[in-house]
Coordinates of C-alpha atoms in Angstrom, one line a residue:
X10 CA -16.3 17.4 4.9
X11 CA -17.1 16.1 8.6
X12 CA -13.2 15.8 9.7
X13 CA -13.0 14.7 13.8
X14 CA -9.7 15.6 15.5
X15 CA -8.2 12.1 17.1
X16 CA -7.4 13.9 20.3
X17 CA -11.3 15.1 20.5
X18 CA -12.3 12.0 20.4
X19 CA -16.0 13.0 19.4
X20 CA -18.4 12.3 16.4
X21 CA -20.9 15.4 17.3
X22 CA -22.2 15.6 14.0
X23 CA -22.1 12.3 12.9
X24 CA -25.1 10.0 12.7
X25 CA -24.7 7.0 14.8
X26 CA -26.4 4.5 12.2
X27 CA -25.6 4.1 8.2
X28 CA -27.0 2.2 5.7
X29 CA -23.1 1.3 5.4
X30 CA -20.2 1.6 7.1
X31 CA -17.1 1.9 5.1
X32 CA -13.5 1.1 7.0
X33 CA -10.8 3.3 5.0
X34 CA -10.7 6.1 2.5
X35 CA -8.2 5.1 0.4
X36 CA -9.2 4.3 -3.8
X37 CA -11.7 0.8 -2.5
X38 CA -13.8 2.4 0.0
X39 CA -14.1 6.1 -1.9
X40 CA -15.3 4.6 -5.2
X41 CA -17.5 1.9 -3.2
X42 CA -19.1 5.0 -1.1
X43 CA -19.3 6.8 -4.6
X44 CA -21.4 3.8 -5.8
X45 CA -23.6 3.2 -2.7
X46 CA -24.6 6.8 -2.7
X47 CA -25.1 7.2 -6.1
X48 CA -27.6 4.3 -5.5
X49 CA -29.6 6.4 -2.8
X50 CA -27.7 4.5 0.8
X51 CA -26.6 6.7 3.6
X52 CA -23.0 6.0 4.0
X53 CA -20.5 7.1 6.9
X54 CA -16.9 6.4 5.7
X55 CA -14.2 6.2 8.3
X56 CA -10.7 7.0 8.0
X57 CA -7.8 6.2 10.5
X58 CA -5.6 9.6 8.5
X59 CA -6.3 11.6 5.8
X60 CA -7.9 10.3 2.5
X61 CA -5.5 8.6 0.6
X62 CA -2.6 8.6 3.2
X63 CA -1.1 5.9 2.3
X64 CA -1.0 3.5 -0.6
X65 CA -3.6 5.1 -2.9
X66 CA -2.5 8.6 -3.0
X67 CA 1.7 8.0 -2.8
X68 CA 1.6 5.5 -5.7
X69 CA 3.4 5.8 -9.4
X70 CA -0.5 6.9 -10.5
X71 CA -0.4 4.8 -13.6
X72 CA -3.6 3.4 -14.3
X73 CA -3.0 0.4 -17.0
X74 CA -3.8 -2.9 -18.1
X75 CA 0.0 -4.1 -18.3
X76 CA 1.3 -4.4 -15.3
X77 CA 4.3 -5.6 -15.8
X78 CA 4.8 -9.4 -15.6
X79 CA 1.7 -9.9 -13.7
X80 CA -0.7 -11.2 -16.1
X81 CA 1.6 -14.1 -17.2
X82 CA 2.1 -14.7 -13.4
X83 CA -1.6 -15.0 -13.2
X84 CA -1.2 -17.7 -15.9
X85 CA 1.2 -19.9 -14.8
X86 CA -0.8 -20.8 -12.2
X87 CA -4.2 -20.0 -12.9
X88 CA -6.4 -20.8 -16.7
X89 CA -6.8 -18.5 -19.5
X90 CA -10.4 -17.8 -18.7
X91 CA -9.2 -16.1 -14.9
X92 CA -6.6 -14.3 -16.6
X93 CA -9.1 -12.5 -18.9
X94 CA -11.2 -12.2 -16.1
X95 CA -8.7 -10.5 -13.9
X96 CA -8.1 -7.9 -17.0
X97 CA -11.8 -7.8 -17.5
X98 CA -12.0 -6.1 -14.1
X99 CA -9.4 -3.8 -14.6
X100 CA -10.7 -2.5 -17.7
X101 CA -14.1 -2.0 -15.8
X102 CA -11.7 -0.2 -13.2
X103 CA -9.5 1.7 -15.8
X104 CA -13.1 3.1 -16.9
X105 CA -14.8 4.1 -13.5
X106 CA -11.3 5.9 -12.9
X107 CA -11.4 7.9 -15.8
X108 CA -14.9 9.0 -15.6
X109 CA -14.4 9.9 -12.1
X110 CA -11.2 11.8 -12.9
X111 CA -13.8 14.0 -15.1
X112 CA -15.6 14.1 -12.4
X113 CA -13.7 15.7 -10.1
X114 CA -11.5 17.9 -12.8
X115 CA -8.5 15.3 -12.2
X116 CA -6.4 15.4 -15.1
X117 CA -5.1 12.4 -16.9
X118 CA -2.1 11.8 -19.7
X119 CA -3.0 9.3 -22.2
X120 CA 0.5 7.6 -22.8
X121 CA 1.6 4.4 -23.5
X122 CA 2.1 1.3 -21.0
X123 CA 5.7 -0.3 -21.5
X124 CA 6.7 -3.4 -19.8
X125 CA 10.3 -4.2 -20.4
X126 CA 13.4 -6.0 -19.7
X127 CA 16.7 -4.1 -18.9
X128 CA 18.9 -7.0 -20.7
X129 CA 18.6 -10.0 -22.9
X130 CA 18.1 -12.2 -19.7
X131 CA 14.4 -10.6 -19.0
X132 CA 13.1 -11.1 -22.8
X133 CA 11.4 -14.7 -22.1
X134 CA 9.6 -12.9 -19.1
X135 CA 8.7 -10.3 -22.1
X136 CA 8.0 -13.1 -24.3
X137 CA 5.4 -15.1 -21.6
X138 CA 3.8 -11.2 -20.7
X139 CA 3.3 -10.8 -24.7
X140 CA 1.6 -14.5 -24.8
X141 CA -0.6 -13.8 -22.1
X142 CA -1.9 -10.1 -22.5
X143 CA -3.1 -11.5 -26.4
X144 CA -4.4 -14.4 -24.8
X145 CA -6.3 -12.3 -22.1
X146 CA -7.9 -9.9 -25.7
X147 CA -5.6 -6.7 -25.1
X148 CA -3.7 -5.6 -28.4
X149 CA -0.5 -5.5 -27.1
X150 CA 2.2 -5.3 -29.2
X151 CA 5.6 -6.9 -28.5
X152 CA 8.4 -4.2 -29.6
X153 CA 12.0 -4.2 -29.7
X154 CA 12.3 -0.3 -29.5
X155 CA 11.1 1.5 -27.6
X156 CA 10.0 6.5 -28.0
X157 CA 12.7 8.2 -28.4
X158 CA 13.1 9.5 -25.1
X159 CA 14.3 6.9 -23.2
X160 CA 17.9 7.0 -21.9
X161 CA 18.0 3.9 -20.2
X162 CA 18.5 0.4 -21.4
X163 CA 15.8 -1.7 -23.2
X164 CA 16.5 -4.8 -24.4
X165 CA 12.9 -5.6 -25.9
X166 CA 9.1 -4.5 -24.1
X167 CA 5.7 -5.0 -24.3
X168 CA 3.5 -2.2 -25.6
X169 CA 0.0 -1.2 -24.3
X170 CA -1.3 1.6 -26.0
X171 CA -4.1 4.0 -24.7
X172 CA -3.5 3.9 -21.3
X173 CA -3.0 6.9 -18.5
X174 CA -1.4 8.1 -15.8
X175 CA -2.8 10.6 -12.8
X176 CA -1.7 12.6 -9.5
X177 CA -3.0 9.7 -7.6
X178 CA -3.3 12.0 -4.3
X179 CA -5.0 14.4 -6.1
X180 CA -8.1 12.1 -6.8
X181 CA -8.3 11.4 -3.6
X182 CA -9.0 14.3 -2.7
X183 CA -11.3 14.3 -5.1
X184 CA -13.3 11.4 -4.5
X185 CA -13.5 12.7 -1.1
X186 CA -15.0 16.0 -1.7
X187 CA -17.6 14.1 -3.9
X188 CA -18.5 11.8 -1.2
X189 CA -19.4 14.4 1.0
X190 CA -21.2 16.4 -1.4
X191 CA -23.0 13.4 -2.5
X192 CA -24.6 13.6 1.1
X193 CA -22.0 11.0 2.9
X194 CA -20.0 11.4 6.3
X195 CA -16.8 11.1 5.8
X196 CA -14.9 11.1 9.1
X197 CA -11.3 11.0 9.9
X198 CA -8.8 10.9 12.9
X199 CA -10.7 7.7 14.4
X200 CA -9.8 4.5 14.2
X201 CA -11.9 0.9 14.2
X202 CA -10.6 -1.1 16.9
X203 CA -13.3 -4.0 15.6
X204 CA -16.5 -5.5 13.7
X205 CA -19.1 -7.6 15.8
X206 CA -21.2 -9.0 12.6
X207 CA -25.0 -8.7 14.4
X208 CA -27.7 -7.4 13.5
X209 CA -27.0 -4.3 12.8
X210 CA -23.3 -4.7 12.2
X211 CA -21.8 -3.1 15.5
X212 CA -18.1 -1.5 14.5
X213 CA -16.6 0.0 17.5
X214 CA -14.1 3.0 17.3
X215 CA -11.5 5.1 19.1
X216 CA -14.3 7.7 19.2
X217 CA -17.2 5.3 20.6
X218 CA -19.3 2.7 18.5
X219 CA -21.7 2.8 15.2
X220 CA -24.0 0.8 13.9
X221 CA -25.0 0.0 10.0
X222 CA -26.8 -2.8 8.0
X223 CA -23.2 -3.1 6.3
X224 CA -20.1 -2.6 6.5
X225 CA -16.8 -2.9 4.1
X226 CA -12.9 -3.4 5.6
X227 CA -11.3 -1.3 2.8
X228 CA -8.1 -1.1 4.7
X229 CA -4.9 -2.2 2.5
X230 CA -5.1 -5.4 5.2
X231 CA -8.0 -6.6 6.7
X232 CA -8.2 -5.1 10.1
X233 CA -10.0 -7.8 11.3
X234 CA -8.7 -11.6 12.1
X235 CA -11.7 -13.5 10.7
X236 CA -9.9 -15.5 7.5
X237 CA -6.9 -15.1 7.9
X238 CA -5.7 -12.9 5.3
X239 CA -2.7 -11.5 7.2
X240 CA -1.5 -15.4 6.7
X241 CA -2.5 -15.8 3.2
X242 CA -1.0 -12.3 1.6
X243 CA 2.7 -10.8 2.1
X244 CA 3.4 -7.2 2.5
X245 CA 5.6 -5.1 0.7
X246 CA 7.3 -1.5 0.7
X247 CA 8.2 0.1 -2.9
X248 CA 9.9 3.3 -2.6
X249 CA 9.3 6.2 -5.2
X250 CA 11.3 9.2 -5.9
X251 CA 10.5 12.4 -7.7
X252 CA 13.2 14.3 -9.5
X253 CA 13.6 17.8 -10.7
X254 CA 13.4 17.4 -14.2
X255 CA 16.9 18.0 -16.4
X256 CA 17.2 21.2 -17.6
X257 CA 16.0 19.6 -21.0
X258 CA 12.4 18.6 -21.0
X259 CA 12.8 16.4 -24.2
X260 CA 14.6 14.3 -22.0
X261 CA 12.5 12.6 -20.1
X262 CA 10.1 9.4 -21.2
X263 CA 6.7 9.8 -22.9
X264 CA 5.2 6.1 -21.3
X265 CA 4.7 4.4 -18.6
X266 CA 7.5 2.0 -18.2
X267 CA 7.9 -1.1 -15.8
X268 CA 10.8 -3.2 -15.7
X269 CA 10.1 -7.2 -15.5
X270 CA 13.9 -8.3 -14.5
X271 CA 16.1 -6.5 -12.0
X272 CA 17.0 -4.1 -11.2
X273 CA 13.1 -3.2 -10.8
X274 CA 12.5 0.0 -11.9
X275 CA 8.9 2.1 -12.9
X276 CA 9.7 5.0 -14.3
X277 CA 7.5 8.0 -15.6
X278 CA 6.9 12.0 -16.2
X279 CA 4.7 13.9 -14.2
X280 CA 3.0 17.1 -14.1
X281 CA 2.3 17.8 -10.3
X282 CA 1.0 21.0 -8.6
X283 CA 2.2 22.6 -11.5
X284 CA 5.7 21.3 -11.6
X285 CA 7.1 18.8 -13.9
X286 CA 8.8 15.9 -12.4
X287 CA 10.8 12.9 -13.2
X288 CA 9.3 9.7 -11.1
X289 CA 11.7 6.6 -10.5
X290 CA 10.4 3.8 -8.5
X291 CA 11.6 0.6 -7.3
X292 CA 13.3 -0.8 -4.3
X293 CA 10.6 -3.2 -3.2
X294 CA 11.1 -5.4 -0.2
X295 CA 9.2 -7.4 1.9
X296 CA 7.9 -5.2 5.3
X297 CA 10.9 -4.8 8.2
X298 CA 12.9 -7.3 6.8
X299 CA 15.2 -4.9 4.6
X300 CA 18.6 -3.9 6.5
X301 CA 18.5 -0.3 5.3
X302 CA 15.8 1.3 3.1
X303 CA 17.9 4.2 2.9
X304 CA 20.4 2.4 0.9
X305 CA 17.6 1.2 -1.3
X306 CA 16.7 5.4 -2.0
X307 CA 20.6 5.5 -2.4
X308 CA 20.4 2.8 -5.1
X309 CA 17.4 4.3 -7.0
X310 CA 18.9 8.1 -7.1
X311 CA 22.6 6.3 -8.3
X312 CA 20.4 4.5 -11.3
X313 CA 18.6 7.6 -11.8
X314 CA 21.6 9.8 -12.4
X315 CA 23.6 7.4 -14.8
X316 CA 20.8 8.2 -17.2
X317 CA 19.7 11.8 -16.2
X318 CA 23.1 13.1 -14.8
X319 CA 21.2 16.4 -14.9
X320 CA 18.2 15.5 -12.3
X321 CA 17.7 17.9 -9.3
X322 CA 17.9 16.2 -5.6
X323 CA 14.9 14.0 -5.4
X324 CA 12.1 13.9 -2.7
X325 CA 11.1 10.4 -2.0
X326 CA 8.5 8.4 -0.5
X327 CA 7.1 4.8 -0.1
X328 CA 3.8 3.0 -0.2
X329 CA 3.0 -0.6 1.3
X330 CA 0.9 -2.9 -0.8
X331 CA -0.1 -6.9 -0.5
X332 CA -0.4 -9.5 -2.5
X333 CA -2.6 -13.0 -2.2
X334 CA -1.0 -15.9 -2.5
X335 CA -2.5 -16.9 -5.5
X336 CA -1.6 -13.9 -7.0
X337 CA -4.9 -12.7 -7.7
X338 CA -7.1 -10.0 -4.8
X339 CA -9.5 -11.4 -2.4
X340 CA -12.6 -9.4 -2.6
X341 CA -15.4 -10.4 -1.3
X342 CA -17.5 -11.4 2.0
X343 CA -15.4 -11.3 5.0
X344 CA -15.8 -15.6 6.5
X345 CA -18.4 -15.0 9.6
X346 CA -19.4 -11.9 8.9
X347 CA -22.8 -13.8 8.2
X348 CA -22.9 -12.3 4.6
X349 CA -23.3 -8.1 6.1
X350 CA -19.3 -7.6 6.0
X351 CA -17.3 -7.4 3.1
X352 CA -13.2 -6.8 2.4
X353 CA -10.9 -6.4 -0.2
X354 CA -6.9 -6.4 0.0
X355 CA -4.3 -8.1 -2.5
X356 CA -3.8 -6.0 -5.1
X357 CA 0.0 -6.8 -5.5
X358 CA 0.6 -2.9 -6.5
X359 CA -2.0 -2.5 -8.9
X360 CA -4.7 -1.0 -6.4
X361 CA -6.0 1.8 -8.8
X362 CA -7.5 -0.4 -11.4
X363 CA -8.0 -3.2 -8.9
X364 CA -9.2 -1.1 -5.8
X365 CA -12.3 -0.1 -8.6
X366 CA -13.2 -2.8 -9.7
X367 CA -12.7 -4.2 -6.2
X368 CA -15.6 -1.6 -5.5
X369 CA -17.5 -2.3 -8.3
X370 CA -18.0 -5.8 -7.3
X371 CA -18.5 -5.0 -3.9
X372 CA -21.5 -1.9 -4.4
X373 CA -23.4 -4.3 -6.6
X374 CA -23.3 -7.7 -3.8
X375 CA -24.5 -5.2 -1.4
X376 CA -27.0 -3.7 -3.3
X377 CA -28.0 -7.2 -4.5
X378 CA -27.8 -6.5 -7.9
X379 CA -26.3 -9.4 -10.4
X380 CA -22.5 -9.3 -10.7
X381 CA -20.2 -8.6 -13.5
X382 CA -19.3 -11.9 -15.6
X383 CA -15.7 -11.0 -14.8
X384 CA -16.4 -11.0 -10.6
X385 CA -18.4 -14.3 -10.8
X386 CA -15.0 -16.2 -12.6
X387 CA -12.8 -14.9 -10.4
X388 CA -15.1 -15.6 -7.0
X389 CA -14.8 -19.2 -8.3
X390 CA -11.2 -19.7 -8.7
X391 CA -9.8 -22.9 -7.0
X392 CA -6.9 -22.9 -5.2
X393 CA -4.0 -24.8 -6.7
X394 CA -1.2 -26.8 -5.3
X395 CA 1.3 -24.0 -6.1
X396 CA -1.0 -21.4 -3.9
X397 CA -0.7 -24.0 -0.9
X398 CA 3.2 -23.8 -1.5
X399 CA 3.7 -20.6 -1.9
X400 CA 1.6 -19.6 1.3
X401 CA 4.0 -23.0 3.2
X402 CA 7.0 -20.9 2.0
X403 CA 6.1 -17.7 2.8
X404 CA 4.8 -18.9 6.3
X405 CA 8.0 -20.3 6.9
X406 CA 9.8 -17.2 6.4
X407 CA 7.4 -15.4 8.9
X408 CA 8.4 -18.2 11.1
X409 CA 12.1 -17.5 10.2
X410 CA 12.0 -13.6 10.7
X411 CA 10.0 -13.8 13.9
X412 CA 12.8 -16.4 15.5
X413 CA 15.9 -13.9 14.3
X414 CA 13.9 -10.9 15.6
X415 CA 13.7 -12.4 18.9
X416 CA 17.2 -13.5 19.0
X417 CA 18.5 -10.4 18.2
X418 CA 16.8 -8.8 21.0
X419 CA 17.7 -10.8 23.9
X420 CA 21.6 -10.5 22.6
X421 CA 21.1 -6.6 22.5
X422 CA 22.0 -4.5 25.6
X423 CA 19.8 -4.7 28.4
X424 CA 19.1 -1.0 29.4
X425 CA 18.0 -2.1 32.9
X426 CA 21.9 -3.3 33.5
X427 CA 23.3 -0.3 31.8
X428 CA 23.1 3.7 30.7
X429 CA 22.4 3.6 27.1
X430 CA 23.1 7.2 25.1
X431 CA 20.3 8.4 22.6
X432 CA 20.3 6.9 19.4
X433 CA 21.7 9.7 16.5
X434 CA 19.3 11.6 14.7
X435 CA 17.1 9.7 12.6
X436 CA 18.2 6.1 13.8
X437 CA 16.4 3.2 16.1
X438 CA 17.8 0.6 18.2
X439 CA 16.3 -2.5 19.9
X440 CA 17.7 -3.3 23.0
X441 CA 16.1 -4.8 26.4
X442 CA 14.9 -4.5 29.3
X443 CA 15.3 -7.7 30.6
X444 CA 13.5 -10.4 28.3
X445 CA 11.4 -7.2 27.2
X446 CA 12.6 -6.1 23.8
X447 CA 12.8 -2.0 23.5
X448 CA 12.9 0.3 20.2
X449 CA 14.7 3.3 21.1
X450 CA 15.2 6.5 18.2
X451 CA 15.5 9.6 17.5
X452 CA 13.7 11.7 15.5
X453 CA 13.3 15.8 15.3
X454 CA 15.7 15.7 18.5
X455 CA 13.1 13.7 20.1
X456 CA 14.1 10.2 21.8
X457 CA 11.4 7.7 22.4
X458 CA 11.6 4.5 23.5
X459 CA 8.7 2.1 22.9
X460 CA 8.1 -1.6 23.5
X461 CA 9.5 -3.7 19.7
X462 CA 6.9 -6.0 20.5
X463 CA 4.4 -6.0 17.2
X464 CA 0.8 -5.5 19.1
X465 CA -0.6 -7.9 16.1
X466 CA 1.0 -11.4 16.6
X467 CA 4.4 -10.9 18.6
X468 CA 7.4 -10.2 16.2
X469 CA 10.4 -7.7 16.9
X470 CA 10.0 -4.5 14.7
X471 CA 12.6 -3.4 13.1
X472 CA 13.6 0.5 12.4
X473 CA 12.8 1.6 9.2
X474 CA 15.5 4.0 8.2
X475 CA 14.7 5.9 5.4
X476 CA 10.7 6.7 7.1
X477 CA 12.1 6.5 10.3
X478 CA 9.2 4.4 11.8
X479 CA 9.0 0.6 12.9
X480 CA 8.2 -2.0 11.1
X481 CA 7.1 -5.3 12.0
X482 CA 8.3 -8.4 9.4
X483 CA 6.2 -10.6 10.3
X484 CA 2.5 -9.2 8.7
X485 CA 3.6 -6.0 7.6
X486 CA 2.2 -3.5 10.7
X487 CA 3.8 0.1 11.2
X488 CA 3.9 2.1 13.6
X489 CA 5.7 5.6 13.8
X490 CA 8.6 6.7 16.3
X491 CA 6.2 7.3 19.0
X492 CA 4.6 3.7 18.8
X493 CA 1.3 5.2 17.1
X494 CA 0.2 2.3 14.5
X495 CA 0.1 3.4 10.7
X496 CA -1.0 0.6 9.0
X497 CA -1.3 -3.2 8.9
X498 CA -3.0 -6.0 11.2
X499 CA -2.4 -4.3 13.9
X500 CA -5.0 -2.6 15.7
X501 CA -2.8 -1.0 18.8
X502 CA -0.4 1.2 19.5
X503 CA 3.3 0.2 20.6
X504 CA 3.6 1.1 24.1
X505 CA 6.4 3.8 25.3
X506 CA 8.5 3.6 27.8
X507 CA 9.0 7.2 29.3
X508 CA 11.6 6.1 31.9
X509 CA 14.2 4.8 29.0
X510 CA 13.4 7.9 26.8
X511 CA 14.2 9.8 30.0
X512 CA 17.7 7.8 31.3
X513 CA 18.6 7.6 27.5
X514 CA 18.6 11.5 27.2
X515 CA 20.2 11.8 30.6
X516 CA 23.3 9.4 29.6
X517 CA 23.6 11.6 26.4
X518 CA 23.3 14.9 28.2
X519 CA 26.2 13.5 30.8
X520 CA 28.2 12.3 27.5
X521 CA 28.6 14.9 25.5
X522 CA 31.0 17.2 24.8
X523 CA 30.8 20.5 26.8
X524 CA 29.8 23.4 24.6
X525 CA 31.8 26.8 24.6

């Protein structure tokens, strides 16, 4: 595997022209590159992290065609013939994914996929997601109990049989190994810092600039501002914990199970690394605007131990995912790439299934082959009066977050007026300097102070307390303690402030209490 080390800077090695270009190594651009290669293309893949860093290897790793309540809210807004469609393509997904879990010796549990409601007030949700999945041609099966195992409370589900579950990091890393034994470059530590669409398709990088005939943005947000998309999708965090399993192994549930009333709750066994582990997820929030995510991994573990009192302490962790407006993923040509750059994002936390057959659609446009009958009903969906709506009111509360983000900056301290002590271990502040708004934490023992400006459109970040990083509410970037971007629009870092990190530590050093 070609891996490039961000503070080398260099891609020795690397050829500076592909057939394709592929922006992101999560589940989209691996199975796309798979595809592509398979087909005889040279492909250089290029990855900001690690393969699978962030929403395709921390997920649940359930790979189904119930999905909780999302095929009737597909329908409600959208005609039979798309909903089938849209399951169409996850089937096609569901399939490349277990082929390519052969593949690379990834091992899957056939189990199956429950979608339920915790009380009697979710059961016309349950009801609507029966209606639908039939309507759409899956045999799902609408069930008032529910195996044997479960501890918690059903009040009636939707059933799914032969569907499976995976170590979603653990393909990854497979599908990486196979792209670069398949002859591809797969380079990591650099980042794209943009996409000129000529000819050859110029995409320039921390680590210099590349050329290729095409190139795909298989980021979870499109990198680039050309449509849009940032405006037209909404972010979201989902938090996941893994349990030590009771002492009983009985105990814990056979299926996959998704709640489709609050609280929301996906719950599931897994065999990871060996170990057997008890998986609760939930907790999801829109991006930075969430008081305390910590709280929300208090909440989870709580629920977690009124029905396995027994669990070990849990290790948790979150992935980010987005979701379209009209509910269903954009995939496709990027608007003015002049047809050589193509992007995928809005898979409303569903990316296995839809990240392949995101890829699938995507390998054959490019290697102008005739599309699925699935990809050519969905690239003709209209959009609705609801979609306009729904994108109105989720503008609005950008609009909304960005004005309070501001405000509550400019009341905060200013630290050019006064000596501010260190933030406590593992918590962020945002202050001023002036009318400049600061984020100031602590993390390891280190205090950093960096500009709370979001380096994508302007809003405050706010700290994210359970994965002690910054979080912008407007679009959904991140950035860690330091101000290095993660993930989301947002191509640059945040900016530090050395002098505040230094007078912050000072005003601690002077305040504390003398040691003996």
């Amino acid at each position: 595997m070609t891996s490039i080390d961000e503070s080398t800077l260099d891609l020795h090695g690397v050829d500076d022209h592909a057939d394709v270009i592929v922006v992101g190594a999560g589940i989209t651009g691996l199975a796309t590159a798979l595809m592509l290669l398979d087909a005889g293309r040279r492909v250089i893949v290029l990855e900001q992290d690690v393969p699978g860093a962030l929403a395709s290897g921390r997920n649940t790793g359930k790979v189904s065609l119930l999905q909780g309540s999302r095929l009737s809210t597909i329908r409600r807004r959208h005609p039979a013939r798309l909903v089938r469609a849209y399951v169409d393509a996850n089937r096609a997904g569901q399939q490349w994914l277990r082929r390519a879990s052969e593949r690379a010796g990834v091992p899957v549990r056939e189990a199956t996929a429950y979608s339920y409601a915790n009380s009697a007030d979710g059961l016309d949700v349950v009801d609507a997601e029966a209606r639908a999945a039939r309507e759409a041609g899956l045999d799902a099966r609408r069930v008032q109990d529910v195996d044997d195992t479960v501890a918690f409370p059903v009040a009636g589900a939707v059933a799914l049989d032969g569907q499976f579950a995976l170590d979603p990091a653990e393909l990854m890393r497979g599908l990486a190994d196979q792209v670069v034994d398949r002859g591809g470059s797969l380079v990591t530590g650099v980042r794209v810092l943009g996409v000129r669409a000529t000819d050859p398709v110029q995409v320039r990088t921390s680590a210099g600039v590349l050329t290729a005939g095409q190139v795909l943005i298989a980021t979870g947000a499109p990198m680039l501002g050309r449509g849009l998309y940032w405006a037209k999708t909404s972010g979201s965090r989902s938090l996941l914990l893994s349990f030590a399993p009771p002492p009983e192994p009985s105990a814990l549930p056979e299926g996959l199970y998704l709640s489709v009333d609050q609280p929301g709750r996906s719950i599931r066994s897994a065999t990871w690394g060996g170990q057997t582990r008890l998986l609760v997820g939930g907790g999801g929030h829109p991006v930075g605007r969430e008081e305390s995510s910590l709280r929300l991994v208090d909440e989870i573990a709580d629920w977690t131990r009124t029905w396995w009192p027994e669990v070990g302490e849990p290790e948790h962790w979150a992935a980010q995912d987005y979701e379209s407006h009209n509910r269903v993923p954009f995939v496709g040509r990027m608007p003015r790439g002049r047809g050589r750059v193509w992007f995928a994002t809005g898979y409303a936390k569903w990316g296995l299934t839809n990240g392949a057959a995101a890829a699938i659609r995507i390998a054959h446009e490019m290697l102008g082959a005739r599309r699925p009958d699935w990809a050519r009903v969905i690239g003709s969906r209209l959009t609705v009066p609801a979609d306009f709506a729904r994108g109105a009111s989720e503008n609005a509360k950008v609009g909304a977050a960005a004005a309070r983000g501001w405000l509550g900056a400019l009341r905060g301290a200013d630290l050019g007026e006064a000596e501010a002590a260190a933030p406590a271990e593992g918590h962020g502040e945002v202050a001023r300097r002036g009318l400049r708004p600061v984020g100031v934490s602590t993390v390891g023992g280190e205090t950093c102070a960096v500009s709370a400006v979001c380096t994508h459109l302007g809003g405050v970040v706010h700290w994210n307390d359970a994965e002690l990083t910054w979080d912008c509410p407007l679009h959904a970037s991140r950035f860690d303690h330091r101000g290095h971007r993660i993930e989301g629009p947002a191509l640059h870092d945040l900016a530090r402030v050395p002098d505040l990190e230094t007078a912050a530590a000072t005003a601690t050093e002077v305040g504390a209490a003398p040691q003996e």
